[in-house]
PDB file of C-alpha atoms and ligand atoms in Angstrom:
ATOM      1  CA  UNK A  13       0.000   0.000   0.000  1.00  0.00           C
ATOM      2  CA  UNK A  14       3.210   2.220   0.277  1.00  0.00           C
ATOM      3  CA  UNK A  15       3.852   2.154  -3.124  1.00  0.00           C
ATOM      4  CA  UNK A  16       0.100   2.823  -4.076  1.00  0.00           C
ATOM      5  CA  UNK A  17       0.208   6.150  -1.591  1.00  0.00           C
ATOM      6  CA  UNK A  18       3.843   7.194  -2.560  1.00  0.00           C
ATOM      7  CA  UNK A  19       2.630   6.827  -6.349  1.00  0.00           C
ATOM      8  CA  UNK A  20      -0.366   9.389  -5.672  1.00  0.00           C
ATOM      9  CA  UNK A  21       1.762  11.298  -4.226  1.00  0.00           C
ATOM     10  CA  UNK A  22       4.101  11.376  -7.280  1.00  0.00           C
ATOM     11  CA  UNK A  23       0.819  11.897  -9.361  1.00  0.00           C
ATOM     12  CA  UNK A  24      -0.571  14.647  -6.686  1.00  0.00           C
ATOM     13  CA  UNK A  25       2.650  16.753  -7.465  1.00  0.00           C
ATOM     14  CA  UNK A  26       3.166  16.348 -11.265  1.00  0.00           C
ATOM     15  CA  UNK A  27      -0.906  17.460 -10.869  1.00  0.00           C
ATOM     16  CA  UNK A  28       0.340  20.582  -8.760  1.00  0.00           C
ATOM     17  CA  UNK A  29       3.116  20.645 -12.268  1.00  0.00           C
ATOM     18  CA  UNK A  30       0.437  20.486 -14.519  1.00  0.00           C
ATOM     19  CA  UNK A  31      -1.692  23.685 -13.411  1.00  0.00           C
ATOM     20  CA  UNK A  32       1.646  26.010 -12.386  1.00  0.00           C
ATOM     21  CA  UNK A  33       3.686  25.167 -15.377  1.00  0.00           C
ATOM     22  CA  UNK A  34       0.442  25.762 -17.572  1.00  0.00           C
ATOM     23  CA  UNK A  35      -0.504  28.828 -16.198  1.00  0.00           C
ATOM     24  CA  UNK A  36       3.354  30.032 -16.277  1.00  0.00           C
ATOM     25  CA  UNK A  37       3.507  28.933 -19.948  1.00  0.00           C
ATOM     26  CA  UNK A  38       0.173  30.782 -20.912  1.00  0.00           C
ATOM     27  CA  UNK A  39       0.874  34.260 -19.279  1.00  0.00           C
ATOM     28  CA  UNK A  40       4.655  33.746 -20.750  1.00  0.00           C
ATOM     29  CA  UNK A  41       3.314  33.451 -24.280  1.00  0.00           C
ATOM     30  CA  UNK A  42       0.893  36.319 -23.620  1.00  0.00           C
ATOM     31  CA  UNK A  43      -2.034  34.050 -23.682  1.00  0.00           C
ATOM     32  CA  UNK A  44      -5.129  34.592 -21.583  1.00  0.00           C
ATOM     33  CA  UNK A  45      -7.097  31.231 -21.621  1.00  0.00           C
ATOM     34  CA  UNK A  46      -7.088  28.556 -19.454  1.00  0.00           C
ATOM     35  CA  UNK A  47      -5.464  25.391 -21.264  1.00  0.00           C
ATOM     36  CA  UNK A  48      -7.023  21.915 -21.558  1.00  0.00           C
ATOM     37  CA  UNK A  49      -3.467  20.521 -19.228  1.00  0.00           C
ATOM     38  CA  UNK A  50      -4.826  23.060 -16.265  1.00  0.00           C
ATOM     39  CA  UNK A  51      -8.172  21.931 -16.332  1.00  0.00           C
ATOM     40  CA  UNK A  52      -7.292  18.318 -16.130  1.00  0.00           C
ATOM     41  CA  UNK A  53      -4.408  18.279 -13.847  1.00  0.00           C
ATOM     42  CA  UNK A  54      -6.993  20.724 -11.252  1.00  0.00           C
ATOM     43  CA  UNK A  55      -9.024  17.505 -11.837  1.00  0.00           C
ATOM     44  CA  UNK A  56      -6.042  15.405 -10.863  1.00  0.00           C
ATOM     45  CA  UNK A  57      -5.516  17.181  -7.840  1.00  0.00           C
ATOM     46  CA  UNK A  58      -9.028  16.773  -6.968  1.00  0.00           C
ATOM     47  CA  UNK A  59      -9.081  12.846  -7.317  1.00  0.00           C
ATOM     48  CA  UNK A  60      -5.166  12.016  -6.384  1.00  0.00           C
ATOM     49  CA  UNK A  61      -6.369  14.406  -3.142  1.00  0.00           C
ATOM     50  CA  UNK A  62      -9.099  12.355  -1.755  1.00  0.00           C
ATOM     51  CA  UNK A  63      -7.778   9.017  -2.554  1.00  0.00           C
ATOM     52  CA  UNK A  64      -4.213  10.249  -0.382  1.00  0.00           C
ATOM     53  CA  UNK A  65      -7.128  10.851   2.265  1.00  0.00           C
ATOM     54  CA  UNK A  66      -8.884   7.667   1.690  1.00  0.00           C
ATOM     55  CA  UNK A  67      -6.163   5.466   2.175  1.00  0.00           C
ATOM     56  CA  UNK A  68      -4.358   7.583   5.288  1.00  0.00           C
ATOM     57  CA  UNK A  69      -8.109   7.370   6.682  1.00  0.00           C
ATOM     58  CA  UNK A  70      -8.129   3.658   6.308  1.00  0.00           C
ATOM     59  CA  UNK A  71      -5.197   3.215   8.570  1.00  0.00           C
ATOM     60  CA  UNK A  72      -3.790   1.488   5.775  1.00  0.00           C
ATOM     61  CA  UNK A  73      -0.082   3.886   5.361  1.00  0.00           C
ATOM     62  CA  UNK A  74       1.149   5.419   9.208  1.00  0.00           C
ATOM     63  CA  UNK A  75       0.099   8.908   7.891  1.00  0.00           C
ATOM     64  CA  UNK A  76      -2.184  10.469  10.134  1.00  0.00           C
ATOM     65  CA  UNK A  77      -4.352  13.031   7.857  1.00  0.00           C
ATOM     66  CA  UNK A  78      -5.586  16.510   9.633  1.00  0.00           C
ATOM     67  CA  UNK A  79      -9.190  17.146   8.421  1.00  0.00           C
ATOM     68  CA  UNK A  80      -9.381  20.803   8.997  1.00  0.00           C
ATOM     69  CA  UNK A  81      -6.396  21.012   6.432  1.00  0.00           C
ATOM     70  CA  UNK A  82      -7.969  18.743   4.082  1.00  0.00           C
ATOM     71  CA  UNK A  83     -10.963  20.368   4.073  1.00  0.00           C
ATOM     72  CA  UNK A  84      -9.509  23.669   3.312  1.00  0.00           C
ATOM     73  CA  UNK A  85      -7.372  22.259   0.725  1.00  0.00           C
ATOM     74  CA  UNK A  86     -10.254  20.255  -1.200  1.00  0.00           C
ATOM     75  CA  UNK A  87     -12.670  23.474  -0.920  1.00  0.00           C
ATOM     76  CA  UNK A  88      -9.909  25.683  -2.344  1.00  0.00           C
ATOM     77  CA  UNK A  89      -9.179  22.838  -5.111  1.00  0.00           C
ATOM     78  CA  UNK A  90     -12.599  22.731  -5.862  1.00  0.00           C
ATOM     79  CA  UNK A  91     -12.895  26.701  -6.746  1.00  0.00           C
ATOM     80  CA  UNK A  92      -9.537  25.464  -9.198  1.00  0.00           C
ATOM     81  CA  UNK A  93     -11.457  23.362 -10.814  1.00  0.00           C
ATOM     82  CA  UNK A  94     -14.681  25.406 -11.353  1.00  0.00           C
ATOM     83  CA  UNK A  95     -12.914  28.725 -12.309  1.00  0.00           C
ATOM     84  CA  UNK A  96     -10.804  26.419 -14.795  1.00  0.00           C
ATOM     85  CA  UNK A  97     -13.796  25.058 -16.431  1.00  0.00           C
ATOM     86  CA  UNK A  98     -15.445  27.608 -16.558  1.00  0.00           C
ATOM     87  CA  UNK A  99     -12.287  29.824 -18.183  1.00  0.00           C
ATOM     88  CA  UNK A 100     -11.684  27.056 -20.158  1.00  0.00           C
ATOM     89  CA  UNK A 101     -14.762  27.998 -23.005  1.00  0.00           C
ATOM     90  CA  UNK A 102     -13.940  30.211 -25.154  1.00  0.00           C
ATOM     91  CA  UNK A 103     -15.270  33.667 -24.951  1.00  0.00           C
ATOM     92  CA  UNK A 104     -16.180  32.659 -20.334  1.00  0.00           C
ATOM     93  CA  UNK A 105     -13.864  34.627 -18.048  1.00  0.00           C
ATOM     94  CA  UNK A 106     -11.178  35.011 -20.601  1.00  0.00           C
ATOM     95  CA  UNK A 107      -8.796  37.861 -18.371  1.00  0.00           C
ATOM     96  CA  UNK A 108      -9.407  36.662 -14.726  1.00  0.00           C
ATOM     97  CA  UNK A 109      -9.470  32.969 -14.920  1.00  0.00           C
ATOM     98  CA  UNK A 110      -5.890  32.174 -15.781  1.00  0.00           C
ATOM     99  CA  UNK A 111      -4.093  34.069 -12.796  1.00  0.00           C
ATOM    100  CA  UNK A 112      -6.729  32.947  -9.996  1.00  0.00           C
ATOM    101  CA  UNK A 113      -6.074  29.496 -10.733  1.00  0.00           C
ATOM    102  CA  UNK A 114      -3.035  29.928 -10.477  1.00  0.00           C
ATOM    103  CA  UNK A 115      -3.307  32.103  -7.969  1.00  0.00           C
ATOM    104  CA  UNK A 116      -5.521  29.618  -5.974  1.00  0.00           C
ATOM    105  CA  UNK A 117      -2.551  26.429  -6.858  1.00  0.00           C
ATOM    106  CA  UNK A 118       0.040  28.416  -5.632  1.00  0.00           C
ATOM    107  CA  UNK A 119      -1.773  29.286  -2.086  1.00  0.00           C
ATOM    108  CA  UNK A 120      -3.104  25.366  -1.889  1.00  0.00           C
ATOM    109  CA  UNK A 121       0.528  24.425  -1.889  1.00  0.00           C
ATOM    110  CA  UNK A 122       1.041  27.175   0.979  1.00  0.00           C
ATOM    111  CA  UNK A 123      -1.915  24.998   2.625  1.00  0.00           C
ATOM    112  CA  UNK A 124      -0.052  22.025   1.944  1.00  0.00           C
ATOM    113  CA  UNK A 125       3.834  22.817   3.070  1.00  0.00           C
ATOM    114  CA  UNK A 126       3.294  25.668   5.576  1.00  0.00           C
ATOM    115  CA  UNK A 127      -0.108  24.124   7.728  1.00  0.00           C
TER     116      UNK A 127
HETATM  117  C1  HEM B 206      -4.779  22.747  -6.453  1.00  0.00           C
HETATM  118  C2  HEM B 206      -4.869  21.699  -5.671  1.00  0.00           C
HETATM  119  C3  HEM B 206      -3.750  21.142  -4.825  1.00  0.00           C
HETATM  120  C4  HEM B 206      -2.418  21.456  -4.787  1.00  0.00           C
HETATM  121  C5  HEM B 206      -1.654  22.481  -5.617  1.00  0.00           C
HETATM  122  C6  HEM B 206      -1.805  20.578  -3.796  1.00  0.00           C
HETATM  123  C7  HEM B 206      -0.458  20.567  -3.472  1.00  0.00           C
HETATM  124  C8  HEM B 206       0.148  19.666  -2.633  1.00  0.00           C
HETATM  125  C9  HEM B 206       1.577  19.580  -2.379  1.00  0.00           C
HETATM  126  C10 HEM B 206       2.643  20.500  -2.985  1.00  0.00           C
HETATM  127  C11 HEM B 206       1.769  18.566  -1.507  1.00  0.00           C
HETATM  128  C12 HEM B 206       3.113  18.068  -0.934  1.00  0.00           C
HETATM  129  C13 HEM B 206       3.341  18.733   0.403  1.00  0.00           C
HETATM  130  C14 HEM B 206       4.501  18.139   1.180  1.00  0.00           C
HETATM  131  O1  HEM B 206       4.960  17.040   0.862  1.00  0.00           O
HETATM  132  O2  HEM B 206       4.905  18.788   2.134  1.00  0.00           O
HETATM  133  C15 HEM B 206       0.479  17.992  -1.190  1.00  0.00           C
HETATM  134  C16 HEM B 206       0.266  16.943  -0.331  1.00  0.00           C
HETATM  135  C17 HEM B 206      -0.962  16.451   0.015  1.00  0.00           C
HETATM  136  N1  HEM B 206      -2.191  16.868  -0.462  1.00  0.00           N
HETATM  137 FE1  HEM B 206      -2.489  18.299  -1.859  1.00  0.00          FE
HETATM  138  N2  HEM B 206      -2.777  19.780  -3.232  1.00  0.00           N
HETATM  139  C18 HEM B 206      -3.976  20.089  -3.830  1.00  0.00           C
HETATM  140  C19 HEM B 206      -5.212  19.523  -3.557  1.00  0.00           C
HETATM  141  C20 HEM B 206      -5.453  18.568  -2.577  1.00  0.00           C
HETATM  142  C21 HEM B 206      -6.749  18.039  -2.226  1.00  0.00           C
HETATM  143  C22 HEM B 206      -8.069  18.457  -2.869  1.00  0.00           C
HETATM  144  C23 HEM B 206      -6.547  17.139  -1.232  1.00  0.00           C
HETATM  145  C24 HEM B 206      -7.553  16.296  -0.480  1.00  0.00           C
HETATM  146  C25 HEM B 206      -8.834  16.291  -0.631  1.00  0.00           C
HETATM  147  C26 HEM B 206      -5.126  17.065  -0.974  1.00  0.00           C
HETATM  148  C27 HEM B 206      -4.526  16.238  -0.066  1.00  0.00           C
HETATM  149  C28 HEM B 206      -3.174  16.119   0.137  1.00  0.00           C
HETATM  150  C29 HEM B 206      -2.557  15.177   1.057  1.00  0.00           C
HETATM  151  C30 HEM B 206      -3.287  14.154   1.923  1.00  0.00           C
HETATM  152  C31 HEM B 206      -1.176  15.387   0.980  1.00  0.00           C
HETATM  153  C32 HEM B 206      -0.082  14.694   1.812  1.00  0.00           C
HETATM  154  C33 HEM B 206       0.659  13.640   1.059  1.00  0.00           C
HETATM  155  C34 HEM B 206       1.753  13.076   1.966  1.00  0.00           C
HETATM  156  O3  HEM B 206       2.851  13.653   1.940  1.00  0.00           O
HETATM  157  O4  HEM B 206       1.481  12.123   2.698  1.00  0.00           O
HETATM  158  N3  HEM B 206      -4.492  17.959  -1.809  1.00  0.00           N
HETATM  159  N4  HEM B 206      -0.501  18.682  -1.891  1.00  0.00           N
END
């Protein structure tokens, strides 16, 4: 079960990848939508997230999970994910959308190395 959680974890930070290095890469290139890589790594995160939680939960790994962090993370993850589908059509929230997801990554992984 080690490798299972250490391989979510690997997948939980090339998610965290996924949405900074596309939203670098779009406001590099002077671009202002959200890409199709930020809107499913933000899904990643969502789904590597809870299963890390799952199987911590289950007593299964010796990693004891703190719920009140969790919970902030998943609710802040979960604006990601709507603000990135949502910027994602062409023509929705084309300025805005790109730098509060990003904006909103960067602070979950404040959340997730500072709390
Ligand atoms: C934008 C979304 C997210 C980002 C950028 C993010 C970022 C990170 C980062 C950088 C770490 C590694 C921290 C460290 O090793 O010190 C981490 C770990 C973790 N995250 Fe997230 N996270 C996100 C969403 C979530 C969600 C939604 C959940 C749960 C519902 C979650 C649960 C966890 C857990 C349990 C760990 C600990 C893994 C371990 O080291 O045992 N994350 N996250």
């Amino acid at each position: 079960m080690n490798v299972l959680y250490s391989t979510l974890v690997v997948l939980h930070l090339v998610g965290m990848a996924g949405i900074l290095g596309g939203v670098a890469g779009e406001l590099i290139a002077k671009r202002t939508g959200v890409p199709t890589l930020v809107l499913h790594s933000s899904g990643l995160q969502v789904l590597t997230g809870a299963a890390l939680v799952g199987i911590a939960s289950s007593g299964l790994v010796a990693v004891e999970p703190n719920n009140v962090k969790v919970a902030v993370k998943l609710v802040i993850a979960l604006a990601v994910l709507v603000v990135a589908f949502e910027a994602h059509k062409p023509g929705k929230l084309p300025k805005a959308g790109l730098p509060v997801v990003g904006g909103l990554a960067l602070l979950n992984v404040g959340v997730a190395v500072y709390w």
